[in-house]
Every structure is written in C-alpha cells, then in structure tokens.
Coordinates of C-alpha atoms and ligand atoms in Angstrom, one line a residue:
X1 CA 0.0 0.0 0.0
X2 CA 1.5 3.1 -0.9
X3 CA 0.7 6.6 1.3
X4 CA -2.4 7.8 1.9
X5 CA -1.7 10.6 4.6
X6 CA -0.9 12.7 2.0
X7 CA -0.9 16.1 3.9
X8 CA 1.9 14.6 5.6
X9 CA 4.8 15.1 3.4
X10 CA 8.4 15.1 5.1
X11 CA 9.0 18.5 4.0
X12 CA 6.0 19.5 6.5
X13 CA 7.5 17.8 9.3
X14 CA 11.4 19.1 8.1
X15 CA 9.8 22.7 8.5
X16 CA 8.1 21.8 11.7
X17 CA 10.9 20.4 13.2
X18 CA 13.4 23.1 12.2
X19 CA 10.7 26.4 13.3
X20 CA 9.5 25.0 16.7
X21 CA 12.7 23.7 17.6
X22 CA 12.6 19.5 17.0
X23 CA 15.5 18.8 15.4
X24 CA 18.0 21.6 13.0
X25 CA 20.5 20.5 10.5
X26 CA 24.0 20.2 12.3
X27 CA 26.8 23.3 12.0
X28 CA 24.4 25.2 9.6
X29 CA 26.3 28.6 10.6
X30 CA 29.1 26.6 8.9
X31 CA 27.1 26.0 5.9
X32 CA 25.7 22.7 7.2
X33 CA 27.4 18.9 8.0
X34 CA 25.5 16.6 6.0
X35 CA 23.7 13.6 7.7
X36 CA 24.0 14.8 11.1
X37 CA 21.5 16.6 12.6
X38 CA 21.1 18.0 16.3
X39 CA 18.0 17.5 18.8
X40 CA 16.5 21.2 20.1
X41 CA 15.0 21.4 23.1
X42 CA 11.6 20.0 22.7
X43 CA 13.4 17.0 20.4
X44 CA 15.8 16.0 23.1
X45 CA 12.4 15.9 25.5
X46 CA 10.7 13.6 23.0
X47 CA 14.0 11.9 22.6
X48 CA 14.5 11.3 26.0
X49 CA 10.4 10.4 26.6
X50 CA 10.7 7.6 24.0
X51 CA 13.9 6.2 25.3
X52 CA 12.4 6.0 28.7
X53 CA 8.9 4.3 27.6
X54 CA 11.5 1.6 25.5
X55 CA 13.7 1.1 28.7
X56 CA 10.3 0.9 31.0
X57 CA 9.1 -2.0 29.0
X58 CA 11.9 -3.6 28.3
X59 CA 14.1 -3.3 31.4
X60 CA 11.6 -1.7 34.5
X61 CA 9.3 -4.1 33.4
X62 CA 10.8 -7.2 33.4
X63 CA 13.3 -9.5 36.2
X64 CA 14.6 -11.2 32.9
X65 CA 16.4 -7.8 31.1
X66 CA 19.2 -5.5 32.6
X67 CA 20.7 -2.8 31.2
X68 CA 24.3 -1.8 30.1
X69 CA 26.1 1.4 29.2
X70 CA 29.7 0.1 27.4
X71 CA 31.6 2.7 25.8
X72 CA 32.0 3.2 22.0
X73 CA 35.2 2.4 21.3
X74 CA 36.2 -0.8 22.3
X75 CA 39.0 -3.3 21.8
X76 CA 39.8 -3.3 17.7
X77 CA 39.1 -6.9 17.4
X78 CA 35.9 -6.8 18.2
X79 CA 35.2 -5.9 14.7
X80 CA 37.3 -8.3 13.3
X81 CA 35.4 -11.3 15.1
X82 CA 31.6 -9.5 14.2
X83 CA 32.6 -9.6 10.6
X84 CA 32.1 -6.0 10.5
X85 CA 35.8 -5.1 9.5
X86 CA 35.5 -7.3 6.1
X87 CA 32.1 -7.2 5.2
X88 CA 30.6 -4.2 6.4
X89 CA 29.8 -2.9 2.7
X90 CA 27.8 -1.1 0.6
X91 CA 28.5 -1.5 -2.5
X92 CA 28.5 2.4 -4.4
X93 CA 28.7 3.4 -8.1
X94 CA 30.0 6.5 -8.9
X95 CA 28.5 8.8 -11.3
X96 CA 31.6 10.3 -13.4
X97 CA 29.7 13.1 -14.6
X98 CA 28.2 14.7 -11.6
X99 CA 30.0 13.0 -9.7
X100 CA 27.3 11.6 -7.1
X101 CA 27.6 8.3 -5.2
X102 CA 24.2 5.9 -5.5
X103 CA 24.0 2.9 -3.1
X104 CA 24.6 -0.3 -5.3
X105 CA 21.5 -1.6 -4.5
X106 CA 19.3 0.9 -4.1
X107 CA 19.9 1.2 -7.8
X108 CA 18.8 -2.6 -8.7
X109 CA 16.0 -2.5 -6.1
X110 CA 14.5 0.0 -9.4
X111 CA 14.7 -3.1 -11.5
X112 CA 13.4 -5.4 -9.1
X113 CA 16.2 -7.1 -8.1
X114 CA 16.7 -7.7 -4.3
X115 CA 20.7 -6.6 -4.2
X116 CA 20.4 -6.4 -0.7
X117 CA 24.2 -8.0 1.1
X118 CA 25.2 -8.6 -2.5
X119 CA 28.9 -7.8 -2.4
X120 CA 29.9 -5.3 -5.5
X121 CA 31.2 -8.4 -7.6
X122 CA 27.8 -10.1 -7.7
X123 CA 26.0 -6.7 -8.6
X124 CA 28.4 -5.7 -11.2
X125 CA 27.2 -9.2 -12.4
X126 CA 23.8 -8.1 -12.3
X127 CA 24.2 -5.2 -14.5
X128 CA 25.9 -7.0 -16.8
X129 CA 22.6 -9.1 -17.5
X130 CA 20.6 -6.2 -17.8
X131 CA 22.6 -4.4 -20.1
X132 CA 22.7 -7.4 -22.3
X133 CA 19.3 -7.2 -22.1
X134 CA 19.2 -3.7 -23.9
X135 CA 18.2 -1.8 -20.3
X136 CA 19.8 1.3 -19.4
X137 CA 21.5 1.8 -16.3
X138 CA 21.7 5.7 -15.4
X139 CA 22.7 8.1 -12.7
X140 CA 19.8 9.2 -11.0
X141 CA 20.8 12.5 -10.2
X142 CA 21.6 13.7 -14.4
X143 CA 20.9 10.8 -16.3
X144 CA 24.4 10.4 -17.6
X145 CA 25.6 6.7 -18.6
X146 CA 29.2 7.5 -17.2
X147 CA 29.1 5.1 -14.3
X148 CA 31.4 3.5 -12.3
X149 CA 31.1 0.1 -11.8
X150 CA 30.2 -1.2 -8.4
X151 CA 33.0 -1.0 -5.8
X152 CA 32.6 -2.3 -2.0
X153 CA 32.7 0.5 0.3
X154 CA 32.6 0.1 3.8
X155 CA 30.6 1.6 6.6
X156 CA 32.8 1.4 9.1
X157 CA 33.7 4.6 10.9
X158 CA 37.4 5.0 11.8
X159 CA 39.6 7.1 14.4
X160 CA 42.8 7.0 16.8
X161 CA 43.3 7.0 20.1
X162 CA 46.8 7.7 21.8
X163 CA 49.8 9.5 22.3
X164 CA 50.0 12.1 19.4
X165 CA 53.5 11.1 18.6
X166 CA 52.4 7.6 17.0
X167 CA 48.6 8.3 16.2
X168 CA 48.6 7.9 13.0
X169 CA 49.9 4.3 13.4
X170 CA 48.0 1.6 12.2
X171 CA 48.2 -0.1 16.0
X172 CA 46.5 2.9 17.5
X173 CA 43.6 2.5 14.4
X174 CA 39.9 2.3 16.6
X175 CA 36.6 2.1 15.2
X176 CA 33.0 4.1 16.0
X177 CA 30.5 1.2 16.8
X178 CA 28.7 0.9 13.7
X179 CA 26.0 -0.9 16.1
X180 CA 25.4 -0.8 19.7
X181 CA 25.2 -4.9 20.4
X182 CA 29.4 -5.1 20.2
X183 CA 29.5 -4.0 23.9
X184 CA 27.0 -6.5 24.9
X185 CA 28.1 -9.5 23.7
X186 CA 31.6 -8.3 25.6
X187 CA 29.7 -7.6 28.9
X188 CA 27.6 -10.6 29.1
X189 CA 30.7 -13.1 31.1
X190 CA 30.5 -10.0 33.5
X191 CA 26.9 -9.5 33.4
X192 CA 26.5 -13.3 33.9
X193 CA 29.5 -13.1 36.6
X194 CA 28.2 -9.8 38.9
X195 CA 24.2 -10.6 38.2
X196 CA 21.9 -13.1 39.6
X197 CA 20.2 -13.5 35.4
X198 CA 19.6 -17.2 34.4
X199 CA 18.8 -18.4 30.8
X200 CA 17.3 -16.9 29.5
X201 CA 18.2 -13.2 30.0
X202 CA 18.6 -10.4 28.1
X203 CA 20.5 -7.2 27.9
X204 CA 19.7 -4.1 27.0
X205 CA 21.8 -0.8 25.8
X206 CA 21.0 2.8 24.2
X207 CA 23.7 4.6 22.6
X208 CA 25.5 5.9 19.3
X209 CA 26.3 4.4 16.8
X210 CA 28.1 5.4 13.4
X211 CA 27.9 4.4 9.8
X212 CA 29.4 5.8 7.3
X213 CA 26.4 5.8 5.5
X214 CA 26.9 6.5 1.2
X215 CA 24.0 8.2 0.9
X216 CA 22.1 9.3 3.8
X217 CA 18.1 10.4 3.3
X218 CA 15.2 10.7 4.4
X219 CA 16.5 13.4 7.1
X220 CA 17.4 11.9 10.2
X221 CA 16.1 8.3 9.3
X222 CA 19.2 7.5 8.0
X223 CA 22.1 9.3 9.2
X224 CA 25.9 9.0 9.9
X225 CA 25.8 9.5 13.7
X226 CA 22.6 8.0 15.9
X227 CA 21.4 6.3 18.6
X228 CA 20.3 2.4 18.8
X229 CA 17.8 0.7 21.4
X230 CA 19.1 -2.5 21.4
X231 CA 18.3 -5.3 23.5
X232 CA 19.9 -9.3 22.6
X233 CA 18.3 -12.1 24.5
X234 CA 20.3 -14.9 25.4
X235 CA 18.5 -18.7 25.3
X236 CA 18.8 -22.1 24.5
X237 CA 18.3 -22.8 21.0
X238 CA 14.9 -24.8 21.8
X239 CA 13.5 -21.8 23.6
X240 CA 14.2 -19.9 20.6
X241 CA 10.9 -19.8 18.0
X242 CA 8.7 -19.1 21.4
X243 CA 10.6 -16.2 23.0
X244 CA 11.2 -15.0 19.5
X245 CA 7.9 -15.0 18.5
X246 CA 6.9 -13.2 22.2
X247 CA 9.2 -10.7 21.6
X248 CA 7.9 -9.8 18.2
X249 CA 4.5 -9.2 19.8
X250 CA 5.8 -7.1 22.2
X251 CA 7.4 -4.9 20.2
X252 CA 4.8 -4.1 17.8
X253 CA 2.0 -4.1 20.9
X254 CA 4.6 -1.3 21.7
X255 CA 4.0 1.2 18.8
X256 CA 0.4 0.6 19.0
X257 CA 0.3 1.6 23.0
X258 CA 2.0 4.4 22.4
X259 CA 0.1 5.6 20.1
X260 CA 0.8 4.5 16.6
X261 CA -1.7 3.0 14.4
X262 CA -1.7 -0.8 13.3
X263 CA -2.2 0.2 10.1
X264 CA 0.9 2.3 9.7
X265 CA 2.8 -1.1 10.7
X266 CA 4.1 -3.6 9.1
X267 CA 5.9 -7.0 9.1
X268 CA 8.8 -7.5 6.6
X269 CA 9.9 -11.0 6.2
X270 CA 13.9 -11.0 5.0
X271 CA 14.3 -13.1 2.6
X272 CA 17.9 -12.9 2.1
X273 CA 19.2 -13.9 5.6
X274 CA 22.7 -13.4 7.2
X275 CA 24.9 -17.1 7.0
X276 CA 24.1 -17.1 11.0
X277 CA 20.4 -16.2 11.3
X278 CA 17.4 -18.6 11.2
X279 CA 14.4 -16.4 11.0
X280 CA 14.5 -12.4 10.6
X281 CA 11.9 -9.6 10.4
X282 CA 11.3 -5.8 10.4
X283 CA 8.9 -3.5 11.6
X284 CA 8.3 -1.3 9.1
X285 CA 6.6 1.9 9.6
X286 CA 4.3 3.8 6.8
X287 CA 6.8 7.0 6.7
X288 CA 5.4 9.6 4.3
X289 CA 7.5 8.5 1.5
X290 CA 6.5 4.4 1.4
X291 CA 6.7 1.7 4.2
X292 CA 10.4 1.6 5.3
X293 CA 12.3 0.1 8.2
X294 CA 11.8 1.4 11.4
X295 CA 13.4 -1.7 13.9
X296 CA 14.8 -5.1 13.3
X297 CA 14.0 -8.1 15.4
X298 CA 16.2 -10.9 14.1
X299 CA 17.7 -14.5 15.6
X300 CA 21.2 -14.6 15.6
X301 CA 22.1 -18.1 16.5
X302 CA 25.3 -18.8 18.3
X303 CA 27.4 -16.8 15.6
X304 CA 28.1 -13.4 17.9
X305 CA 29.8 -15.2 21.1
X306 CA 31.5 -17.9 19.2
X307 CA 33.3 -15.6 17.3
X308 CA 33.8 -13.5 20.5
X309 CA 35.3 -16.9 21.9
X310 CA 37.3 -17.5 18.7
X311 CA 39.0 -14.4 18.6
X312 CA 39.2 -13.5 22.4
X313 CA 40.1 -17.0 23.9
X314 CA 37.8 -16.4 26.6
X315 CA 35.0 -19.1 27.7
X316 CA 31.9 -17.6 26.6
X317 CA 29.9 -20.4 27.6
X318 CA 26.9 -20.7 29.8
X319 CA 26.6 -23.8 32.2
X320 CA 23.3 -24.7 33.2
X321 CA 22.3 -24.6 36.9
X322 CA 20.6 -27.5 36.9
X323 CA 22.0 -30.1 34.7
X324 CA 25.3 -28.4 34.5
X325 CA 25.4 -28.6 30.7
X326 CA 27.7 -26.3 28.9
X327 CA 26.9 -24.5 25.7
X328 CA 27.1 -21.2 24.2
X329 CA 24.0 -19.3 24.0
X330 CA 21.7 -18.3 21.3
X331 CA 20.7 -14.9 20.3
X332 CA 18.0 -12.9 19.4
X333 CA 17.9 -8.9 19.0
X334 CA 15.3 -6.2 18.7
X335 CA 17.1 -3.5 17.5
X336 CA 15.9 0.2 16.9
X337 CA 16.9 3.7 16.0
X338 CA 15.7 5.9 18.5
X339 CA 16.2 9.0 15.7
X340 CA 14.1 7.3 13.5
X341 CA 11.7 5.9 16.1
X342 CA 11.5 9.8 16.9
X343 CA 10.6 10.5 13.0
X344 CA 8.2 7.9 12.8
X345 CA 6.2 9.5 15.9
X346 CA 6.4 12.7 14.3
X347 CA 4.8 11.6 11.5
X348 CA 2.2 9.6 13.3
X349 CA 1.1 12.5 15.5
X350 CA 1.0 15.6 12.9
X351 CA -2.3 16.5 12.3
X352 CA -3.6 19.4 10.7
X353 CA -7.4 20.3 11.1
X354 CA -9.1 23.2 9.5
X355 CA -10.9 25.6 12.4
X356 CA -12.9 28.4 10.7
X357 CA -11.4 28.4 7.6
X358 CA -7.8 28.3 9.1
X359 CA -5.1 25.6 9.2
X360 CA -4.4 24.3 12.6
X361 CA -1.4 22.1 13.0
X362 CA -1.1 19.6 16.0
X363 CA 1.1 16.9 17.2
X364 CA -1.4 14.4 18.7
X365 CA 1.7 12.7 20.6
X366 CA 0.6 10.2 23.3
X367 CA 0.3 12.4 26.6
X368 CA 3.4 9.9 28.0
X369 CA 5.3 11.2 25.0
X370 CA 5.1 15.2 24.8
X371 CA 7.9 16.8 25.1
X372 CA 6.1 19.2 27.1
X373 CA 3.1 18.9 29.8
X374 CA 1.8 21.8 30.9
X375 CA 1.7 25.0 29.7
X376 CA 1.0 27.8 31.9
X377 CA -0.3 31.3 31.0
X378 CA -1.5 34.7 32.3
X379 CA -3.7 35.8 30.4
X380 CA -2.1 39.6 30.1
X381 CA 1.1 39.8 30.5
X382 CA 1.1 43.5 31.9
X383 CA -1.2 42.5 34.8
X384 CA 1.1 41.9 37.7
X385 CA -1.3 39.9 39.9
X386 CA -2.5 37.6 36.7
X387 CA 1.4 37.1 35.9
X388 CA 2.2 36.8 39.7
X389 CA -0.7 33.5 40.1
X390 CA 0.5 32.5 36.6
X391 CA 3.9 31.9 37.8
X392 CA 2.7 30.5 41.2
X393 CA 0.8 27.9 39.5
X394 CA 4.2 27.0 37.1
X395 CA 6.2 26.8 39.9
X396 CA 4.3 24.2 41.8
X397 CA 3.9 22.2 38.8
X398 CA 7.5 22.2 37.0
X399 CA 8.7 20.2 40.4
X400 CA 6.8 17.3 38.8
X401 CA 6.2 17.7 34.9
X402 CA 8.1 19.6 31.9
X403 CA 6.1 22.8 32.2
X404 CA 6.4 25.9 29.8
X405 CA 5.6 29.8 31.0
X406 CA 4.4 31.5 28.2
X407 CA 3.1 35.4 28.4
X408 CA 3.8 36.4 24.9
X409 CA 1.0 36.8 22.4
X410 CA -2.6 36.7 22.3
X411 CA -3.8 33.5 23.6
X412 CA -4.7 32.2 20.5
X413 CA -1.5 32.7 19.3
X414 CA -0.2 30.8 22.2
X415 CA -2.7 28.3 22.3
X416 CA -1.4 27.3 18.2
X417 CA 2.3 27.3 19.6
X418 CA 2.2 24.7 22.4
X419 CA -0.9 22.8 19.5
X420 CA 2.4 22.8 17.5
X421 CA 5.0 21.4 19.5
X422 CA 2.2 18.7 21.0
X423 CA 1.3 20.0 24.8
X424 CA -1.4 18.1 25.9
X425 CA -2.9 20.9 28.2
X426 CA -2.5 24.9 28.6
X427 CA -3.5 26.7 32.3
X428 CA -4.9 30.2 32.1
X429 CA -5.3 32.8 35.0
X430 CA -7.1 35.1 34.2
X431 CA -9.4 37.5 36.2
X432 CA -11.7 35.4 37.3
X433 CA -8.8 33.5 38.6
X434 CA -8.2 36.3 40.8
X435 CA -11.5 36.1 42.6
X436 CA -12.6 32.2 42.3
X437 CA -8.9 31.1 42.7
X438 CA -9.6 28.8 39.7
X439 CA -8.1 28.7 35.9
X440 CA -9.0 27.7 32.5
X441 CA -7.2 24.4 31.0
X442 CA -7.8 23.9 27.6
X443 CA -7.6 20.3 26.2
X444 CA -5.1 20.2 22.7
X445 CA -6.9 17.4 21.1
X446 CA -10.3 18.8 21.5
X447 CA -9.8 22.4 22.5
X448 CA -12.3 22.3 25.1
X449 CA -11.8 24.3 28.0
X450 CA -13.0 23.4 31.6
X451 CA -12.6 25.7 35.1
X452 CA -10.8 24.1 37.7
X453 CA -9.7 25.1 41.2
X454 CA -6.7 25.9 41.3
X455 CA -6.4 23.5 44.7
X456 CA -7.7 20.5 42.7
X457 CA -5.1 21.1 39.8
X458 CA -2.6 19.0 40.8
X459 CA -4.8 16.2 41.2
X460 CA -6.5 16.4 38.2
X461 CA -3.5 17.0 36.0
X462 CA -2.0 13.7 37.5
X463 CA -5.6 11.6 36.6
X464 CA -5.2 13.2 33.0
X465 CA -1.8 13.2 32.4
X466 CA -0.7 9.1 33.2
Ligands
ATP501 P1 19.5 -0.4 6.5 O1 19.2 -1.7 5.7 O2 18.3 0.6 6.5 O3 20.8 0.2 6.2 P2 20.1 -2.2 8.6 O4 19.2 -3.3 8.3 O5 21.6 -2.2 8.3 O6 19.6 -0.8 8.0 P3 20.4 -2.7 11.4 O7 21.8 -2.9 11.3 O8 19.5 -3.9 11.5 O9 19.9 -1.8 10.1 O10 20.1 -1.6 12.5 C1 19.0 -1.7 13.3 C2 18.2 -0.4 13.4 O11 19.0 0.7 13.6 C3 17.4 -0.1 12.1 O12 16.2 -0.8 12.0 C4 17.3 1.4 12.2 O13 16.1 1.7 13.0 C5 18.5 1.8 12.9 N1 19.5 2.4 12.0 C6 20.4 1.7 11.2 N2 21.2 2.5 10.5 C7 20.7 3.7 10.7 C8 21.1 5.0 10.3 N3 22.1 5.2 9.4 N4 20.5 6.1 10.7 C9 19.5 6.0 11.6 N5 19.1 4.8 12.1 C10 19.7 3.7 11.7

C-alpha cells in the first residue's frame, strides 16, 4: 500500500521540526554537515520520553532484562570477530559526470532485483545481465551513462586514540560502533558473573552508533551519527521460535500503546538472511515517503559469542544450573533507532485540522510522549497579579512535569504554539482567577476548556496526564 496521509509530506515535518525547535540540521552557521543533525530542546524531551517508555518496557518491566552502558570504542578486534571489518559494505557506483555516489543496490531495487548484502562483484554481475538485455543503467541524479562500476565501500567509521607522537599508526587504528550490540556481547561473562540472570536473560543498551552511511536520506532516518535501542536475549536454542515470537509481539504491541496506528505497521519477512540467522523480520513503519524500516528483530544463532570466543580466547559459555550442561548461548535482537523511532512519531502524530477556515497544525503525541506537559499562561502579560498566580501555578507544577511559561502573544497565538509542538494541556489565570482562585485548562486534542480550582489542579493533572 503506498501513502495515503498525503498532507503529511516530510517537508511539512522538516519545517516543523526546524521552526519549533525539534530537530535543526547540524553546523548550519558553517554551511551545514550533511547527515548529522542536532536535537533542540523540545526533540531532546521527545528523545528522552521515548527512550524511557522503551527502557520501561523492556528493562523496569521485566526480572529477565538488565541494562548496560559500554563505551563506543572498544578493543579493535571486536570488529574483526563480528565480521564488520570485512564485510561491512555497501557497494556504491559513482557517477563520473556529476560526480554523485548511489548505493549499489538501491539502484537494482528499481529493476526489481533484491541486491540487498550482494557484495559489488555479484552486482556488477547483475548489471551486466541487464545491459545485455538492452536496459539502461543511469545516474539518477543527471541521467548520464558515465558510471562507475560497483565497488565495495565500507561503513565502518574510523579514528585514533593515543599519544600524538604515533597516532597515525595503524596499532592505535579504533573504530565508531557501527551498532550498539558489540558492547553486549563483551559484557555478558561480567553480566552473567556480577548478576543473579539465568537463561534466558537479556541485555539491554541505548547509545550511538556510526555508519558511514553513502547516501544518507530521508533526514534523520538515516544518518551518519545516531542512537540504537538495542536489546539481545540470550536462550537455549529450543527456547528460541517461542521467545522470538513473544518478543515480536511485544514490540509491535509497543507502537500501538504508544500511540501508533496498526495500520501504519508492518511486518517485513527478510528473505535474504545473514549465513548465522534462522528467521528475521522488520517492523516497518508507513513513513510519508513508502513503508520503510523502522526496527529489526532478528535471531542470531550462536554466531556473535562464538566468534567473541574464537577471537578472544575467553570461555563464553553458559553452564546450566541444573544439569550443568555447557553450551554457548543463542541470540535474538530487537534493535531500533531511537532517531528514526523519533521521525516515525512525528509523523504519526501531525495533524492538521481546518478551524474556521484556518489551518491548525497539532502533534497528537501520546500524553506519556510530549515533550512538554503543561503549559502555563496569564492571560495579560502586563497584569502583575495575573502574571504573579500564573507563575505561582508554574512553579508548583514544574517540580513534577516539563512545564512551559508563556506570556507572549494573544492566547490564541499561544494556544497554536504549544498545538504545534504537542502540549497536551494549557492553564490560564485570568481574572476570574483572581476572585474564584480557579483557571481555564484547555484540552489540545479537542480544544475544550474546563474551570478548575486551582487547589484541585494538581490532582486532576496527574488523573489526565498518566
Ligand atoms: P538499512 O538496511 O536501513 O541500512 P540495517 O538493516 O543495516 O539498516 P540494522 O543494522 O539492523 O539496520 O540496524 C537496526 C536499526 O538501527 C534499524 O532498524 C534502524 O532503526 C537503525 N539504523 C540503522 N542504520 C541507521 C542510520 N544510518 N540512521 C538511523 N538509524 C539507523
């Protein structure tokens, strides 16, 4: 199914995102750094709600997950054993003319033919075929038939650490994670070791990861510095299809909790699997431009910690309790990018709605999600006692929720502002306030207002909020 929320378009949401202070393009006083974009202070909020509600279901909420935070660089090897240092590619072409770089694949995926971790011989192959079938292959950009022909090109982000005198050595060569899972497959002897987890367990980790991506799009769905939710799940291979299949369900029941709709979800099957996985699928999420990728939940087998065992010499394996049989664990991963998570609730939650003729644009996040709360106005702004019980009110409240003071404007202008950056309710004082100690709070989805003591605030904020 193609899209149908066609007022949704990414250039809405780029705009949105730049004006109310989401998400900006990185070192634009510089004239811009492409594929890297920083988080403003309403996208860091979001950010930071999402990564929580992940961690609360899949850590807080369980005895069988803990969490981690290993550091990005880590011992060289470890990319040796994952496979990443030799086949960690995307295949490119060149265009000679204009001189841009196309992903390989993305450019068969036009002809229909699935060139996904096809290496840039077996491509190469590919367009040979087609071009002794009389079909063109051109740069996308300007059309020329100047082309390079595939090349491998790998992802893998490098850098040095050490004494300046012999950085540039190739000892002193480290690498950027290009995926967040290295550092738990190297924690889980300690985790095992300092825990009380049995089999099956899982660990869990949020943090950056790099990829030197050939052509990153989409914004910040794919881009050369983000962050990964990961969590790998350790078992024995017979407890593999159930677990698996539990944790696909909780994932997706995950989206649809927090607000997305099942039909902007799908299930990708892949049908080209990795040499070490059984079964793998994606979630996919209907982003305005066609159902893409949004998280990864794949089974792994043994491959990660025998490899880690291989290259490390250290026993990786688990012993059971009970029978005291050894063997090294299988894997399976749900894997996310929280940036692109963060795009796909974007999407999910802009709404615009026409009131009296005029345009109003909402983000309809899920209460748990918005980056802010409360927002908290007087209604005049050069009324000292309104602004004083204004400010009273936001002071009690910002102890327990994001809260926003906002005296600038008419209140319908402010009213549209907090509509646009998703705050589920806005507090007036306004004169009445004065007399009945009580204040207006206006409902973003529905824009009804309701009076409310101000001594009964609190409580009912905290029954509408959670
Ligand atoms: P793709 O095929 O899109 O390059 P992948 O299949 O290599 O991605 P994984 O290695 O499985 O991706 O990564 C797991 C998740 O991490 C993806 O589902 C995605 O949400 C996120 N992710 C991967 N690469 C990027 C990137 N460059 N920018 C933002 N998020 C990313």
């Amino acid at each position: 199914m193609k899209n149908t929320k066609n007022y949704k378009t990414l250039e809405k949401i780029v705009s949105l995102c730049k004006r109310r202070g989401f998400v900006f393009p990185s070192s634009e006083i510089y004239g811009g750094f492409a594929a890297v974009y920083d988080y403003g202070p309403y996208g860091i909020e979001l950010k930071n709600n999402l990564a929580r509600a992940w961690w609360k279901e899949i850590v807080q909420k369980r005895e069988d997950v803990v969490g981690l935070d290993s550091g990005i660089f880590m011992h060289p090897t470890t990319w040796k054993a994952s496979g990443h240092l030799d086949g960690f590619d995307d295949p490119q072409i060149d265009c000679k003319d204009c001189k841009v770089r196309i992903r390989a694949d993305h450019m068969l995926e036009e002809f229909h033919i699935n060139a996904d971790k096809m290496k840039a011989e077996d491509i190469n192959k590919e367009i040979e075929k087609l071009k002794e079938k009389n079909i063109e292959f051109k740069c996308k950009n300007c059309g020329s038939k100047n082309l390079t022909p595939a090349k491998n090109f790998s992802l893998i982000v490098k850098s040095n650490l050490g004494s300046p005198t012999d950085a540039l050595s190739e000892d002193n060569v480290v690498y950027l994670r290009p995926e967040t899972c290295g550092g738990i497959y190297l924690n889980y002897k300690n985790i095992l070791d300092s825990t009380r987890v049995k089999i099956p367990f899982g660990i869990a980790q949020i943090g950056k990861a790099f990829r030197n991506e050939i052509v990153a799009r989409q914004f910040i769905f794919r881009t050369r510095e983000f962050e990964q939710m990961e969590m790998q799940y350790f078992l024995r291979p017979s407890m593999m299809q159930e677990k698996y299949n539990e944790w696909k369900k909780i994932r997706w029941d995950w989206y649809i909790t927090y607000g997305i709709k099942e039909e902007n979800l799908k299930w990708l099957k892949h049908e080209k699997l990795a040499h070490y996985a059984a079964e793998a699928y994606d979630i996919e999420y209907n982003f305005p431009w066609d159902f893409d990728e949004l998280e990864g939940i794949h089974q792994r087998g043994d491959w990660d910690l025998s490899q880690h065992q291989k290259f490390s010499g250290a026993k990786l394996d688990y012993t059971d309790p009970i029978t005291n049989e050894k063997y090294i664990p299988h894997i399976m991963e749900t894997s996310v990018g929280l940036n692109r998570m963060l795009l796909a609730f974007m999407c999910e939650a802009y709404t615009e709605e026409n009131v009296n003729g005029e345009i109003r644009i909402i983000l309809k996040f899920d209460k748990r999600l918005a980056p802010i709360k409360i927002a908290v106005f007087p209604l005049l702004k050069n009324k000292p006692e309104l602004v004083k019980k204004a400010r009273e009110i936001y002071d009690n409240l910002k102890e327990e929720y994001m809260c926003e003071f906002d005296d600038n404007g008419n209140i319908g202008k402010r009213y549209r502002r907090q509509d646009e950056i998703g705050t589920p309710y806005c507090v007036t004082v306004d004169f009445d306030s004065l007399e009945k100690n009580d204040v207006t709070i206006r409902d973003r989805d529905t824009m009804k207002q309701e009076r409310i003591k101000i001594e009964k605030l609190g409580k009912w904020i905290k029954e509408n909020l959670f």
